[in-house]
Coordinates of C-alpha atoms in Angstrom, one line a residue:
M161 CA 72.7 158.5 139.3
P162 CA 69.6 158.5 141.7
G163 CA 70.5 160.4 144.9
R164 CA 74.0 161.6 143.5
T165 CA 75.1 164.6 141.8
A166 CA 77.4 162.5 139.4
C167 CA 76.6 160.1 136.3
L168 CA 77.9 156.4 136.3
A169 CA 81.3 157.6 134.7
H170 CA 82.0 160.4 137.3
L171 CA 81.3 158.5 140.5
S172 CA 84.0 158.1 142.4
D173 CA 85.7 154.7 142.7
T174 CA 84.0 153.6 145.9
E175 CA 80.5 154.9 145.1
R176 CA 80.7 152.9 141.3
D177 CA 81.7 149.8 142.8
T178 CA 79.2 150.4 145.4
Y179 CA 76.5 150.7 142.7
L180 CA 77.5 147.7 140.1
A181 CA 77.8 145.5 143.4
G182 CA 74.0 146.5 144.1
L183 CA 72.9 145.6 140.4
T184 CA 71.3 142.0 139.8
P185 CA 70.6 140.5 136.7
G186 CA 67.1 141.3 135.1
A187 CA 67.3 144.9 136.7
D188 CA 66.4 148.1 135.0
I189 CA 69.3 150.6 134.0
D190 CA 68.9 154.6 133.6
H191 CA 72.3 156.1 132.3
R192 CA 70.8 158.5 129.9
G193 CA 73.6 160.9 128.5
T194 CA 76.2 158.8 129.8
P195 CA 79.8 158.9 128.6
F196 CA 81.2 154.9 128.8
T197 CA 84.6 153.6 128.0
E198 CA 84.7 150.3 126.7
D199 CA 85.9 149.4 130.3
L200 CA 83.1 151.2 132.1
L201 CA 81.0 149.3 129.7
G202 CA 82.0 146.1 130.7
Q203 CA 81.7 146.6 134.2
L204 CA 78.2 147.3 133.9
L205 CA 77.5 144.4 131.6
S206 CA 79.5 142.1 133.9
A207 CA 77.2 143.3 137.1
L208 CA 74.3 142.3 134.9
R209 CA 75.8 138.8 133.7
D210 CA 73.0 135.9 134.1
P211 CA 75.1 133.3 135.8
T212 CA 73.0 130.5 134.2
T213 CA 73.2 131.9 130.7
G214 CA 76.8 133.5 131.0
K215 CA 75.3 136.5 129.4
P216 CA 74.4 140.3 130.4
H217 CA 70.5 140.8 131.4
V218 CA 68.7 144.0 131.6
A219 CA 65.1 144.6 131.8
T220 CA 64.6 148.3 130.9
A221 CA 67.6 150.0 129.7
K222 CA 67.6 153.9 128.9
L223 CA 70.8 154.8 127.5
D224 CA 69.7 157.8 125.2
E225 CA 72.2 160.3 124.3
A226 CA 74.8 157.8 125.8
Q227 CA 78.2 158.2 124.4
F228 CA 80.5 154.8 123.6
S229 CA 83.7 156.8 122.8
E230 CA 85.4 153.3 122.5
A231 CA 83.9 149.7 121.6
A232 CA 80.3 149.1 122.5
R233 CA 80.4 145.2 123.3
F234 CA 76.6 144.1 124.2
G235 CA 76.9 140.6 122.1
G236 CA 74.5 138.4 123.8
A237 CA 72.7 140.3 126.0
H238 CA 69.1 140.4 126.7
F239 CA 67.1 143.1 127.1
S240 CA 63.7 141.9 128.7
G241 CA 62.4 145.3 128.9
C242 CA 62.7 148.5 126.3
A243 CA 66.0 149.0 125.5
E244 CA 66.5 152.9 124.9
F245 CA 69.6 154.2 122.4
R246 CA 67.9 157.2 121.1
G247 CA 70.6 160.0 120.2
A248 CA 73.2 157.6 121.5
Q249 CA 77.0 158.0 119.7
F250 CA 79.0 155.0 118.9
S251 CA 82.5 156.2 118.2
G252 CA 83.9 153.0 118.2
P253 CA 82.8 149.3 116.9
A254 CA 79.1 148.8 118.3
W255 CA 78.5 145.2 118.5
F256 CA 75.3 143.9 119.2
G257 CA 75.2 140.5 117.7
G258 CA 73.1 137.6 119.2
V259 CA 71.2 140.4 121.1
H260 CA 67.8 139.7 122.2
F261 CA 65.3 142.6 122.6
S262 CA 62.2 141.4 123.9
G263 CA 60.4 144.9 124.3
D264 CA 60.7 147.4 121.8
A265 CA 64.3 148.8 120.9
G266 CA 64.9 152.3 120.1
F267 CA 67.6 153.5 118.2
D268 CA 66.3 156.8 116.9
G269 CA 68.8 159.1 115.8
A270 CA 71.7 157.3 117.0
Q271 CA 75.0 157.8 115.5
F272 CA 77.0 154.4 114.7
L273 CA 80.9 156.3 113.6
G274 CA 82.1 152.9 113.5
P275 CA 81.2 149.5 112.2
A276 CA 77.6 148.5 113.6
W277 CA 77.6 144.8 114.1
F278 CA 73.6 143.5 115.0
R279 CA 74.3 139.9 113.0
G280 CA 71.6 137.4 114.4
A281 CA 70.3 139.7 116.7
R282 CA 66.5 139.4 117.8
F283 CA 64.3 142.0 118.1
F284 CA 60.7 140.8 119.6
G285 CA 59.1 144.1 119.6
D286 CA 59.4 147.1 117.6
A287 CA 62.6 148.2 116.7
R288 CA 63.0 151.6 115.8
F289 CA 66.2 153.4 113.6
G290 CA 64.5 156.2 112.3
G291 CA 67.5 158.7 111.7
A292 CA 69.9 156.7 113.0
R293 CA 73.6 157.3 111.0
F294 CA 75.9 154.6 110.2
S295 CA 79.0 155.7 109.3
G296 CA 80.6 152.4 109.1
D297 CA 79.4 149.0 107.8
A298 CA 76.2 148.1 109.1
K299 CA 75.7 144.4 109.3
L300 CA 72.4 143.0 110.1
V301 CA 72.3 140.2 108.7
E302 CA 70.2 137.1 109.8
A303 CA 68.6 139.6 112.5
Q304 CA 65.2 138.7 112.9
F305 CA 62.5 141.5 113.6
S306 CA 59.5 140.1 114.8
G307 CA 57.2 143.8 115.3
H308 CA 57.7 146.7 113.1
A309 CA 61.2 147.7 111.7
G310 CA 61.4 151.5 111.5
F311 CA 64.6 152.5 109.2
G312 CA 63.2 155.5 107.7
G313 CA 65.3 158.5 107.3
A314 CA 68.4 156.3 108.2
H315 CA 71.7 156.8 106.7
F316 CA 74.0 154.2 105.8
S317 CA 77.7 155.3 104.5
G318 CA 79.3 152.1 104.5
I319 CA 78.1 148.7 103.4
A320 CA 74.5 147.9 104.5
G321 CA 74.2 144.3 104.9
F322 CA 70.7 143.0 105.4
D323 CA 71.0 139.7 104.2
N324 CA 68.6 137.0 105.2
V325 CA 67.1 139.2 107.3
R326 CA 63.7 138.2 108.4
F327 CA 60.9 140.8 109.0
S328 CA 57.7 139.1 110.5
G329 CA 56.1 142.7 110.4
D330 CA 56.7 145.9 108.4
A331 CA 59.9 147.1 107.4
G332 CA 60.3 150.6 106.7
F333 CA 63.0 152.3 105.2
R334 CA 61.2 155.5 103.7
G335 CA 63.6 158.2 102.7
A336 CA 66.5 156.4 103.9
Q337 CA 69.7 156.8 102.4
F338 CA 72.4 153.9 101.3
L339 CA 75.4 155.3 100.1
G340 CA 77.1 152.1 100.0
P341 CA 76.2 148.8 98.7
A342 CA 73.2 147.7 100.1
W343 CA 72.6 143.7 100.1
F344 CA 69.1 142.4 101.3
R345 CA 69.6 139.1 99.8
G346 CA 67.5 136.1 100.8
A347 CA 65.7 138.7 103.1
R348 CA 62.2 137.6 104.1
I349 CA 59.7 140.7 105.0
S350 CA 56.1 139.1 106.0
G351 CA 54.5 142.5 106.4
D352 CA 54.5 146.0 103.9
A353 CA 58.0 147.0 102.9
E354 CA 58.4 150.8 102.5
F355 CA 61.0 151.9 100.5
R356 CA 59.3 155.2 99.1
G357 CA 61.8 157.9 98.7
A358 CA 65.0 156.0 99.6
Q359 CA 68.2 156.7 97.7
F360 CA 70.3 153.8 97.2
S361 CA 73.8 155.5 95.6
G362 CA 76.1 152.1 95.6
D363 CA 74.8 148.9 94.2
V364 CA 71.5 147.1 95.9
G365 CA 70.7 143.5 95.7
F366 CA 67.4 141.9 96.5
R367 CA 68.5 138.4 95.1
D368 CA 65.9 136.1 95.9
A369 CA 64.2 137.9 98.7
Q370 CA 60.4 137.6 99.1
F371 CA 58.2 140.2 100.3
S372 CA 54.9 138.8 101.5
G373 CA 53.0 141.7 101.8
H374 CA 53.1 144.8 99.5
A375 CA 56.5 146.4 98.4
W376 CA 56.4 150.2 98.0
F377 CA 59.7 151.7 96.3
S378 CA 57.9 154.9 95.0
R379 CA 60.4 157.7 93.8
A380 CA 63.3 155.6 94.8
Q381 CA 66.5 156.5 93.4
F382 CA 69.0 153.8 92.5
S383 CA 72.5 155.2 91.0
G384 CA 74.1 151.7 90.8
T385 CA 72.9 148.4 90.0
A386 CA 69.7 147.3 91.2
G387 CA 69.5 143.7 91.6
F388 CA 65.9 142.1 92.0
D389 CA 66.6 138.8 90.7
G390 CA 65.1 136.1 91.7
V391 CA 62.6 138.2 94.3
R392 CA 58.8 137.3 95.0
F393 CA 56.5 139.7 95.5
S394 CA 53.3 138.2 96.9
G395 CA 51.3 141.2 97.2
D396 CA 51.6 144.5 94.8
A397 CA 55.1 146.0 94.1
G398 CA 55.2 149.8 93.2
F399 CA 58.1 151.6 91.8
R400 CA 56.0 154.4 90.5
G401 CA 58.5 157.4 90.0
T402 CA 61.7 155.6 90.8
Q403 CA 65.1 156.7 89.1
F404 CA 66.6 153.4 87.5
C405 CA 70.5 155.0 86.8
G406 CA 72.0 152.0 86.6
T407 CA 71.3 148.2 85.5
A408 CA 67.7 147.2 86.8
G409 CA 67.6 143.7 87.1
F410 CA 64.3 141.5 87.7
D411 CA 65.5 138.2 85.9
G412 CA 62.8 135.4 87.4
A413 CA 61.1 138.0 89.6
Q414 CA 57.6 136.8 90.6
F415 CA 54.9 139.3 91.1
S416 CA 51.9 137.7 92.6
G417 CA 49.9 141.0 92.9
H418 CA 50.3 144.1 90.5
A419 CA 53.5 145.6 89.4
G420 CA 53.7 149.1 89.0
F421 CA 56.4 150.9 86.9
G422 CA 54.5 154.0 86.3
K423 CA 56.9 157.2 85.8
A424 CA 59.6 155.4 86.4
R425 CA 62.9 156.0 84.4
F426 CA 65.5 154.0 83.6
A427 CA 68.7 155.8 82.1
V428 CA 71.0 153.1 81.3
A429 CA 68.7 149.5 82.0
S430 CA 69.4 147.5 78.7
G431 CA 66.8 144.9 79.9
L432 CA 64.1 144.4 81.9
G433 CA 63.0 140.8 82.9
P434 CA 61.9 138.1 82.0
L435 CA 59.6 138.7 84.7
V436 CA 56.3 137.0 86.2
C437 CA 53.5 139.0 87.2
A438 CA 50.0 137.1 88.3
G439 CA 48.7 140.7 87.3
E440 CA 49.5 144.2 85.5
V441 CA 52.8 145.3 84.9
N442 CA 52.3 149.2 84.6
L443 CA 54.7 151.1 82.5
S444 CA 52.6 154.2 81.9
G445 CA 54.8 156.9 81.8
A446 CA 58.1 155.4 82.2
V447 CA 61.1 156.5 80.1
F448 CA 63.2 154.1 78.7
E449 CA 66.1 156.3 77.4
V450 CA 68.7 154.0 75.9
P451 CA 67.9 150.5 73.9
V452 CA 66.4 148.3 76.0
T453 CA 64.8 144.8 75.9
L454 CA 61.7 144.1 77.7
E455 CA 60.4 140.2 78.7
I456 CA 57.2 139.9 80.5
A457 CA 54.8 137.4 81.2
A458 CA 51.4 138.6 82.9
R459 CA 47.9 139.1 82.6
G460 CA 48.2 142.7 81.5
V461 CA 50.7 145.3 80.7
R462 CA 49.9 148.9 80.5
C463 CA 51.9 151.3 78.3
E464 CA 49.8 154.3 78.0
R465 CA 52.0 157.3 77.6
T466 CA 55.3 155.7 78.0
R467 CA 58.4 156.9 76.4
W468 CA 60.9 155.3 74.3
E469 CA 63.7 157.5 73.5
S470 CA 65.7 154.5 71.6
T471 CA 64.8 151.1 70.1
A472 CA 63.0 148.6 72.0
T473 CA 62.1 145.1 72.1
V474 CA 58.9 144.1 74.1
R475 CA 58.5 140.7 74.5
L476 CA 55.2 139.3 75.8
R477 CA 53.3 136.2 77.2
Y478 CA 49.8 136.2 77.8
A479 CA 49.3 140.3 78.5
V480 CA 46.4 142.4 77.9
T481 CA 49.0 145.2 76.7
H482 CA 47.2 149.0 76.6
L483 CA 49.8 151.3 73.9
G484 CA 47.3 154.4 74.0
H485 CA 49.4 157.5 73.5
A486 CA 52.9 155.8 73.8
V487 CA 55.9 158.2 72.6
L488 CA 57.8 156.5 70.0
S489 CA 61.0 158.2 69.3
A490 CA 62.3 154.8 67.7
P491 CA 61.2 151.5 66.1
V492 CA 59.8 149.5 68.9
A493 CA 58.8 145.6 68.5
V494 CA 55.5 144.4 70.5
T495 CA 56.3 140.4 69.8
A496 CA 54.3 137.7 71.3
H497 CA 56.9 135.1 72.7
P498 CA 56.3 131.7 72.0
A499 CA 57.7 129.7 74.6
P500 CA 58.2 130.3 78.2
F501 CA 61.5 132.7 79.1
T502 CA 64.6 131.7 80.1
S503 CA 66.5 133.5 83.1
S504 CA 69.9 134.3 83.0
R505 CA 70.9 131.4 84.8
G506 CA 69.8 129.0 82.4
N507 CA 66.2 128.3 84.0
T508 CA 63.0 128.3 82.6
V509 CA 61.3 130.9 84.3
D510 CA 58.4 129.5 86.3
E511 CA 54.8 130.9 84.8
S512 CA 52.5 128.8 87.5
L513 CA 51.3 132.2 88.4
L514 CA 49.5 132.6 84.9
S515 CA 48.2 129.4 85.0
G516 CA 44.7 128.7 83.4
C517 CA 45.7 132.4 81.1
R518 CA 45.1 132.1 77.4
D519 CA 48.4 132.1 75.6
R520 CA 47.7 134.7 73.3
V521 CA 49.2 138.4 73.4
Q522 CA 46.7 141.1 72.8
V523 CA 47.1 144.5 72.0
V524 CA 43.9 146.7 72.9
S525 CA 45.0 150.7 72.0
V526 CA 47.4 151.8 69.7
Q527 CA 45.7 155.1 70.1
G528 CA 47.6 158.2 69.8
V529 CA 50.6 156.5 68.9
D530 CA 53.1 157.1 66.0
A531 CA 52.9 153.9 64.4
A532 CA 55.8 154.8 61.9
H533 CA 58.1 153.3 64.5
L534 CA 55.7 150.5 66.0
V535 CA 56.3 147.0 64.8
L536 CA 53.3 144.1 66.1
T537 CA 54.4 140.6 65.7
D538 CA 52.1 137.5 66.5
T539 CA 49.7 139.7 68.4
D540 CA 45.8 139.6 69.0
L541 CA 44.3 142.9 67.9
T542 CA 40.7 141.8 68.3
D543 CA 40.1 144.2 70.6
C544 CA 42.6 146.8 69.5
L545 CA 41.5 150.4 68.9
F546 CA 43.1 152.5 66.4
S547 CA 41.5 155.4 66.2
G548 CA 44.0 159.0 66.9
A549 CA 47.2 156.7 65.6
F550 CA 49.5 158.8 63.3
H551 CA 51.2 157.5 60.4
L552 CA 48.9 154.5 60.5
D553 CA 49.6 153.6 56.8
Q554 CA 53.2 152.5 58.0
I555 CA 52.2 150.8 60.9
S556 CA 54.3 146.9 60.5
L557 CA 52.0 144.1 61.6
E558 CA 54.3 141.0 60.9
G559 CA 53.5 137.1 61.5
R560 CA 50.0 135.7 62.6
T561 CA 48.2 138.8 63.5
T562 CA 44.8 138.5 64.4
F563 CA 41.9 140.7 63.8
A564 CA 38.1 140.8 64.9
P565 CA 36.1 138.3 62.6
T566 CA 32.8 139.7 61.9
P567 CA 29.7 137.5 63.2
T568 CA 28.9 133.9 62.5
G569 CA 25.4 132.6 61.2
W570 CA 22.3 134.0 60.3
H571 CA 20.7 137.2 61.5
R572 CA 17.2 138.4 61.3
R573 CA 16.9 142.1 60.6
G574 CA 13.2 142.9 60.7
I575 CA 11.5 140.5 58.3
R576 CA 14.9 139.6 56.5
L577 CA 17.7 137.3 57.2
T578 CA 20.9 138.1 56.9
R579 CA 24.4 136.5 57.0
W580 CA 27.6 138.5 57.3
T581 CA 30.9 137.7 55.1
R582 CA 33.2 136.3 56.8
R583 CA 36.3 138.9 57.0
R584 CA 38.6 140.4 59.7
A585 CA 37.4 143.6 61.2
L586 CA 38.0 146.3 63.0
A587 CA 37.5 146.8 67.1
E588 CA 35.8 150.4 65.9
E589 CA 33.5 148.7 62.9
H590 CA 32.1 146.5 66.0
H591 CA 31.7 149.1 68.2
W592 CA 29.6 151.3 65.7
R593 CA 27.3 148.7 64.5
A594 CA 26.9 147.4 67.8
Q595 CA 25.9 150.8 68.6
T596 CA 23.4 151.1 65.9
A597 CA 21.8 147.8 66.4
D598 CA 20.9 149.4 69.8
R599 CA 21.8 146.5 72.0
P600 CA 22.6 147.5 75.4
A601 CA 26.5 146.9 76.7
P602 CA 27.0 143.2 78.5
S603 CA 27.2 143.4 82.2
P604 CA 30.7 142.3 83.8
G605 CA 31.7 138.7 83.0
H606 CA 28.8 138.3 80.3
T607 CA 30.6 136.7 77.4
L608 CA 29.8 138.0 74.1
S609 CA 28.6 135.4 71.4
S610 CA 30.4 135.2 68.3
R611 CA 27.2 135.7 66.2
Q612 CA 27.0 139.1 67.7
W613 CA 28.8 142.9 67.1
R614 CA 31.3 143.5 70.1
P615 CA 30.0 146.9 71.6
G616 CA 33.0 149.3 72.8
P617 CA 33.5 151.2 76.1
N618 CA 30.8 153.3 77.6
H619 CA 33.0 154.8 80.1
P620 CA 33.3 158.3 79.3
D621 CA 37.1 158.5 79.9
R622 CA 37.4 155.6 77.5
G623 CA 36.6 157.7 74.6
F624 CA 33.8 157.8 72.0
T625 CA 32.3 155.7 69.1
P626 CA 33.8 156.8 65.8
D627 CA 31.8 157.2 62.7
P628 CA 31.7 155.6 59.8
E629 CA 33.8 158.1 58.2
D630 CA 36.3 157.7 60.9
V631 CA 36.4 153.7 60.3
A632 CA 36.5 154.2 56.5
A633 CA 39.9 156.1 57.1
L634 CA 41.6 153.8 59.4
Y635 CA 40.4 151.1 57.1
R636 CA 42.4 152.8 54.2
Q637 CA 45.2 153.4 56.0
L638 CA 46.0 150.0 57.1
R639 CA 45.0 148.5 53.6
K640 CA 48.0 150.9 52.4
A641 CA 49.8 149.1 55.4
F642 CA 49.1 145.6 54.3
E643 CA 49.8 146.8 50.2
D644 CA 53.2 148.5 51.4
G645 CA 54.1 145.1 53.0
K646 CA 53.3 143.4 49.6
N647 CA 50.3 141.8 51.3
E648 CA 47.9 142.4 48.8
P649 CA 45.3 139.1 50.0
G650 CA 45.8 140.5 53.6
A651 CA 44.8 144.2 52.1
A652 CA 41.5 143.0 50.7
D653 CA 39.4 142.4 53.8
F654 CA 40.5 146.2 55.0
Y655 CA 39.4 147.5 51.5
Y656 CA 35.5 145.9 51.9
G657 CA 35.5 147.2 55.5
E658 CA 36.6 150.7 54.0
C659 CA 33.8 150.4 51.2
E660 CA 31.3 149.3 53.8
M661 CA 32.0 151.9 55.9
R662 CA 31.7 154.5 53.1
R663 CA 28.3 152.8 52.2
H664 CA 27.2 153.4 55.4
D665 CA 28.2 157.4 55.9
R666 CA 25.3 159.4 55.4
T667 CA 27.2 162.4 56.2
G668 CA 30.7 162.1 54.1
T669 CA 29.7 160.0 51.1
P670 CA 26.9 161.5 48.9
K671 CA 23.8 159.9 48.2
G672 CA 24.8 158.8 44.1
E673 CA 28.1 157.4 45.3
R674 CA 26.5 155.4 48.2
R675 CA 24.0 153.9 45.9
L676 CA 26.9 152.9 43.5
L677 CA 28.7 151.3 46.3
W678 CA 25.4 149.4 47.1
G679 CA 25.5 147.7 43.4
Y680 CA 29.4 147.5 44.0
W681 CA 28.5 145.4 47.2
L682 CA 25.6 143.7 45.8
L683 CA 27.4 142.1 42.5
S684 CA 30.5 141.4 44.0
G685 CA 31.2 142.6 47.0
Y686 CA 33.0 145.4 46.2
G687 CA 34.9 142.8 43.3
L688 CA 36.3 140.5 46.5
R689 CA 33.9 138.2 46.5
A690 CA 34.0 135.7 43.6
S691 CA 31.2 133.3 44.6
R692 CA 28.8 136.2 44.6
A693 CA 29.8 137.6 41.1
F694 CA 29.8 133.9 39.3
T695 CA 26.6 133.2 41.2
W696 CA 25.3 136.7 39.4
L697 CA 27.2 135.9 36.4
L698 CA 25.3 132.6 36.3
A699 CA 22.2 134.1 37.1
A700 CA 22.2 136.1 34.2
M701 CA 23.3 133.5 31.9
S702 CA 20.4 131.6 32.8
L703 CA 18.0 134.4 32.7
T704 CA 19.7 135.1 29.3
V705 CA 18.5 131.9 27.9
L706 CA 15.0 131.6 29.6
L707 CA 14.4 134.7 27.7
L708 CA 15.7 134.1 24.3
M709 CA 13.8 130.3 24.3
S710 CA 10.5 132.4 25.4
V711 CA 10.7 135.2 23.3
G712 CA 14.2 135.8 21.3
L713 CA 14.8 132.4 19.3
P714 CA 12.3 132.8 16.4
T715 CA 10.4 129.3 15.4
H716 CA 12.4 128.8 12.3
D717 CA 15.1 130.7 10.5
P718 CA 13.5 132.8 8.0
D719 CA 14.4 131.6 3.9
P720 CA 15.5 134.6 1.9
A721 CA 13.5 135.6 -1.2
T722 CA 15.0 136.7 -4.3
T723 CA 12.9 138.5 -6.5
G724 CA 14.2 139.9 -10.1
T725 CA 13.1 142.5 -12.9
L726 CA 13.5 142.3 -16.8
H727 CA 14.5 145.4 -18.4
G728 CA 14.9 144.7 -21.9
S729 CA 18.3 142.4 -21.9
K730 CA 18.8 143.4 -18.2
I731 CA 18.0 141.5 -15.1
N732 CA 17.8 143.3 -11.6
L733 CA 18.0 140.4 -8.8
S734 CA 17.2 141.3 -5.2
T735 CA 17.5 139.1 -2.0
S736 CA 15.6 139.7 1.3
T737 CA 15.3 138.1 4.4
P738 CA 12.5 138.2 6.4
D739 CA 12.5 139.3 9.7
P740 CA 12.4 136.3 12.3
A741 CA 9.2 135.4 13.3
L742 CA 7.9 133.9 16.2
H743 CA 4.8 131.2 16.8
G744 CA 3.9 128.3 18.5
T745 CA 3.1 127.6 21.9
W746 CA 5.1 127.9 25.0
S747 CA 5.8 124.1 25.2
Q748 CA 6.8 124.4 21.4
R749 CA 9.3 127.2 22.4
I750 CA 11.0 125.5 25.4
T751 CA 12.7 122.4 24.1
W752 CA 16.2 121.2 24.2
G753 CA 17.3 122.0 20.6
R754 CA 16.3 125.6 21.4
A755 CA 17.9 125.6 24.8
E756 CA 21.4 124.8 22.7
K757 CA 21.1 127.9 20.9
A758 CA 20.1 130.2 23.6
T759 CA 23.3 128.9 25.8
R760 CA 25.3 129.4 22.3
V761 CA 24.2 132.8 22.3
A762 CA 24.6 133.2 26.3
V763 CA 28.6 132.2 26.3
N764 CA 29.2 134.1 23.6
S765 CA 27.8 137.2 25.0
V766 CA 30.0 136.4 28.4
V767 CA 33.2 136.6 26.2
F768 CA 31.6 139.6 24.6
R769 CA 31.4 137.7 20.9
S770 CA 28.1 137.7 18.8
S771 CA 26.9 134.5 18.4
G772 CA 25.4 135.0 14.8
Q773 CA 22.2 133.6 15.7
N774 CA 19.0 134.7 14.0
L775 CA 17.3 136.8 16.9
T776 CA 13.9 138.4 17.1
T777 CA 13.8 141.7 18.0
A778 CA 13.3 141.3 21.6
G779 CA 16.4 138.3 21.4
T780 CA 18.5 141.2 19.8
Y781 CA 17.8 143.5 22.9
V782 CA 18.1 140.7 25.3
E783 CA 21.8 139.7 23.4
M784 CA 23.0 143.4 23.8
T785 CA 22.1 143.5 27.5
S786 CA 23.6 140.5 28.2
R787 CA 26.7 141.1 26.4
L788 CA 27.0 144.4 28.5
L789 CA 26.0 142.6 31.8
E790 CA 28.0 139.3 31.5
P791 CA 31.5 140.4 30.7
T792 CA 31.1 143.0 33.6
L793 CA 30.4 140.2 35.9
L794 CA 33.1 137.8 35.1
A795 CA 35.4 140.5 34.9
L796 CA 34.2 141.3 38.6
G797 CA 35.0 137.4 39.7
A798 CA 38.5 137.5 38.2
L799 CA 39.0 140.6 40.0
A800 CA 37.9 139.4 43.4
I801 CA 40.1 135.9 42.0
R802 CA 43.3 137.9 41.6
G803 CA 42.8 139.8 44.6
R804 CA 42.9 136.8 46.5
I805 CA 45.9 135.1 45.4
K806 CA 48.0 138.3 44.0
R807 CA 51.4 138.4 45.8

């Protein structure tokens, strides 16, 4: 005590009464290190009681390292200045319910050996509980923090109750330890929420809480159930490196920013979601140790180097999905969910955060993935990169799987006009053709026309453009995957793409083989374009008819002549037919009658039969050529039809 050699607890009764009588409401007090009994504290607060409110009113309170051996009842008190309880020890119950702290409140390193009640307390300044230890239950239900609330390194041995708490500023729980249940149900945090490195040994519930700023749970550990059902994250939410040893519930959670679960570990969680994210859900490097079902509606889902140690079902909506270098130890099914998810409460999950997004699930990379365990259902693979995937021939593509189409319309290549055949193509072929076309990459925000080949990524960390030999191998493996799935018509486009890449491969395909492929492409589109083969067949037949009419059919069928010789009583007869002769002008050769004869010869040639028609020498060679070429074209057309209808 000022001017004395003893503290308040050790003053004589007369001195203590004199001191207490001199206190008025709103006075400053300094009792650092003083041991308080319940009676002594009651006397001190009674001396400071405001007669108008009936509650103690203290200006600046310095109670650092004070010792409260019995119940400490501050309920309803008003601290208009700073209130310092740093290092204080509360051996019994600590009652701060309804207390108003107009200034800063410091409980750094304080020890609450009994229950601590701060229900409805209001902190208008900063509230510091860094390193505080709560051995009993800590109830801060409906408390309000207007400034920064710091619980970094705090230790909660019992129940930590923060239900319906209002944090108008930042809330810091970095490195805090919760040995018992921790409840933040209905909490409202207007600033950033910092839970980095926090440890939750019991169950924790954030049901229906709202985070208006960023929420960081990086490297936190949840040993029990982690309940984030119905939580709203208005900023980014980070769970990088977080350990979920119990159930992780994000049923109906809403993320207005990005949600980061990079390198998180899910030990026993059998489900994640359904959740909605307006940004990207990042699961890169995350580990799922048990069978799990993920239900995510988001603009993007990144699963690069994610490890699934058991089976998984990933149901997505809207998302652009990266699966590059993911590790699949068991079958993993990525499915486009056709309708909004339903929460465990039976309500349809609100997807208003994703209004304006295209209702499709797009997979953009399976590079480095063991595709033998991968199942893609109803996904858009328009921009998907397959290069570097393992066992691509064993991938399962189910439902309506979309690949990139070839450019539409006519295109000028030098002085020639070309038109690409409509087929499904891989993104790698698009990238290679766009590169060989020497077209500059589009600027950000530029929309590519369907009349162009789509260029690939140019960033050095995003990979390289495969050459035709690599793309041909991709087509070959995907073709086998379709064939093994009894989808012969679906495999046809990939056979076409494989042949296209082999035809353009100047390093791995010999020149003679490339010429053979060029002819195969020209005549029938690699045996897959019936219209092209039949067009050539019709042209060949028309040319055959024209040649036969002009030089192949004789003007008149030659009459056989019989001659004989008489030798005594014997007569020798011989019959010979003169070579067919062609006479007359062109107008005499181009007649309907000769056209009918030439057509019969051409039609018989198609079915590899001789017409029996007298022909000139030139006509004989024309027929021989047509009997070789036209059945081949007919067979190619039939092969193309069979490839499209085979089951």
